[in-house]
Coordinates of C-alpha atoms in Angstrom, one line a residue:
P1 CA 161.0 17.3 21.3
P2 CA 164.5 18.5 20.9
A3 CA 165.8 14.9 20.5
T4 CA 163.6 14.4 17.4
A5 CA 164.6 17.5 15.8
E6 CA 168.2 16.7 16.3
L7 CA 167.7 13.2 14.9
L8 CA 165.9 14.7 11.9
D9 CA 168.7 17.1 11.3
T10 CA 171.4 14.5 11.5
A11 CA 169.4 12.3 9.0
T12 CA 168.8 15.1 6.6
T13 CA 172.6 16.0 6.7
I14 CA 173.5 12.4 6.1
A15 CA 171.0 11.9 3.2
N16 CA 172.2 15.3 1.6
K17 CA 175.7 14.0 1.7
A18 CA 174.8 10.7 0.3
A19 CA 172.9 12.4 -2.6
A20 CA 175.7 14.7 -3.4
D21 CA 178.3 11.7 -3.3
A22 CA 175.9 9.7 -5.7
A23 CA 175.6 12.6 -8.0
T24 CA 179.4 13.1 -8.0
R25 CA 179.9 9.3 -8.6
A26 CA 177.3 9.5 -11.5
I27 CA 179.2 12.4 -13.2
L28 CA 182.5 10.6 -12.9
D29 CA 181.1 7.4 -14.1
E30 CA 179.5 9.1 -17.1
A31 CA 182.8 11.0 -18.1
A32 CA 184.6 7.6 -17.9
G33 CA 182.0 5.9 -20.2
G34 CA 180.6 3.7 -17.7
C35 CA 182.7 3.3 -14.5
A36 CA 185.3 5.5 -13.0
H37 CA 186.2 2.8 -10.4
A38 CA 185.8 5.4 -7.6
L39 CA 184.5 2.8 -5.1
E40 CA 186.9 0.0 -6.2
V41 CA 188.8 -1.8 -3.5
P42 CA 191.8 -4.1 -3.9
G43 CA 190.5 -7.1 -1.8
H44 CA 187.4 -9.4 -2.4
T45 CA 185.3 -7.8 0.5
V46 CA 182.6 -5.2 -0.5
T47 CA 182.8 -2.1 1.5
E48 CA 179.6 -0.6 3.2
P49 CA 179.5 2.5 0.9
M50 CA 179.8 0.0 -2.2
R51 CA 177.0 -2.2 -0.6
R52 CA 174.7 0.8 -0.4
W53 CA 175.4 1.9 -3.9
L54 CA 174.7 -1.6 -5.3
H55 CA 171.5 -1.9 -3.3
A56 CA 170.3 1.4 -4.7
R57 CA 171.3 0.6 -8.3
D58 CA 170.1 -2.9 -8.4
R59 CA 167.1 -3.0 -6.0
T60 CA 166.4 -6.6 -7.0
C61 CA 168.3 -9.7 -8.1
R62 CA 170.0 -9.0 -11.6
N63 CA 168.5 -12.0 -13.2
P64 CA 165.7 -10.7 -15.5
I65 CA 162.9 -12.6 -14.1
C66 CA 163.7 -12.5 -10.4
R67 CA 162.3 -10.0 -7.9
H68 CA 164.3 -10.8 -4.7
R69 CA 165.2 -7.6 -3.0
A70 CA 168.9 -6.7 -3.4
T71 CA 169.3 -6.3 0.3
Q72 CA 168.6 -10.2 0.6
C73 CA 170.9 -11.1 -2.3
D74 CA 174.6 -12.0 -2.6
L75 CA 176.8 -9.2 -3.9
D76 CA 178.4 -11.5 -6.6
H77 CA 181.4 -10.7 -8.8
T78 CA 180.2 -10.9 -12.6
V79 CA 183.9 -12.0 -13.4
A80 CA 185.1 -14.1 -10.5
F81 CA 187.6 -12.2 -8.3
D82 CA 190.1 -15.1 -8.5
K83 CA 189.8 -14.9 -12.4
G84 CA 190.6 -11.1 -12.5
G85 CA 187.3 -9.7 -11.5
R86 CA 187.1 -6.3 -9.7
T87 CA 185.6 -5.4 -6.5
C88 CA 183.9 -2.5 -8.0
P89 CA 180.2 -1.8 -9.0
C90 CA 181.1 -2.5 -12.7
D91 CA 181.8 -6.1 -11.7
L92 CA 179.4 -6.7 -8.9
G93 CA 175.7 -7.2 -8.7
A94 CA 173.0 -8.3 -6.4
V95 CA 172.1 -11.9 -7.3
C96 CA 169.8 -14.2 -5.2
R97 CA 171.2 -17.3 -4.0
H98 CA 169.4 -19.5 -6.5
H99 CA 170.5 -17.4 -9.4
H100 CA 174.0 -17.2 -8.1
Q101 CA 174.1 -21.0 -8.2
L102 CA 172.6 -21.1 -11.5
K103 CA 175.1 -18.8 -13.3
Q104 CA 177.9 -21.2 -12.1
L105 CA 176.5 -24.2 -14.1
P106 CA 177.9 -25.2 -17.4
G107 CA 176.7 -23.2 -20.3
W108 CA 175.4 -20.2 -18.5
R109 CA 177.0 -16.9 -18.9
V110 CA 176.5 -13.5 -17.3
A111 CA 178.1 -10.3 -18.5
Q112 CA 177.8 -6.7 -17.2
D113 CA 178.6 -3.5 -18.8
G114 CA 180.1 -0.5 -17.0
R115 CA 176.6 0.9 -16.4
G116 CA 175.2 -1.9 -14.5
R117 CA 173.2 -3.6 -17.5
F118 CA 173.4 -7.4 -17.1
T119 CA 173.0 -9.8 -20.0
W120 CA 172.3 -13.5 -19.1
T121 CA 172.9 -16.2 -21.7
T122 CA 171.2 -19.5 -21.4
P123 CA 172.9 -22.8 -22.3
A124 CA 170.7 -22.7 -25.4
G125 CA 172.3 -19.3 -26.5
L126 CA 169.2 -17.2 -25.6
T127 CA 170.0 -13.8 -24.1
Y128 CA 168.1 -11.7 -21.6
G129 CA 169.0 -8.3 -20.2
K130 CA 168.2 -6.3 -17.1
E131 CA 168.8 -2.7 -16.9
P132 CA 169.8 -0.9 -13.6
H133 CA 167.2 0.9 -11.8
K134 CA 167.0 4.7 -12.4
Y135 CA 168.3 5.7 -8.9
L136 CA 169.5 9.2 -10.0
V137 CA 167.5 11.6 -12.1

């Protein structure tokens, strides 16, 4: 039916644009050595394009042992917004509610590099990392 063909054309156009935008962001980020801050916004609220980007990059909670889907997680500032954190993919990550609360307990530290690699440090000083998923290749 024509309606199905139109929907497929529209979906293909949107997907192609999203792929081109993601490829451009990846090039800019690589040139900047991690994050070009192309999606950064001045406020605390995550925009829809940034939300989609983070869900694609993270896919799961950024805690190394957690498998909660990113779409069911909080998009959490690694450095708290009120402490100078940016509303930008280089300072945001998908963290399930349990691990979001855990990282706020005394002794826990979470860091993120400009490429989406998270390092969790326990109160005992042990460190564990989680790489971003390879969403573009």
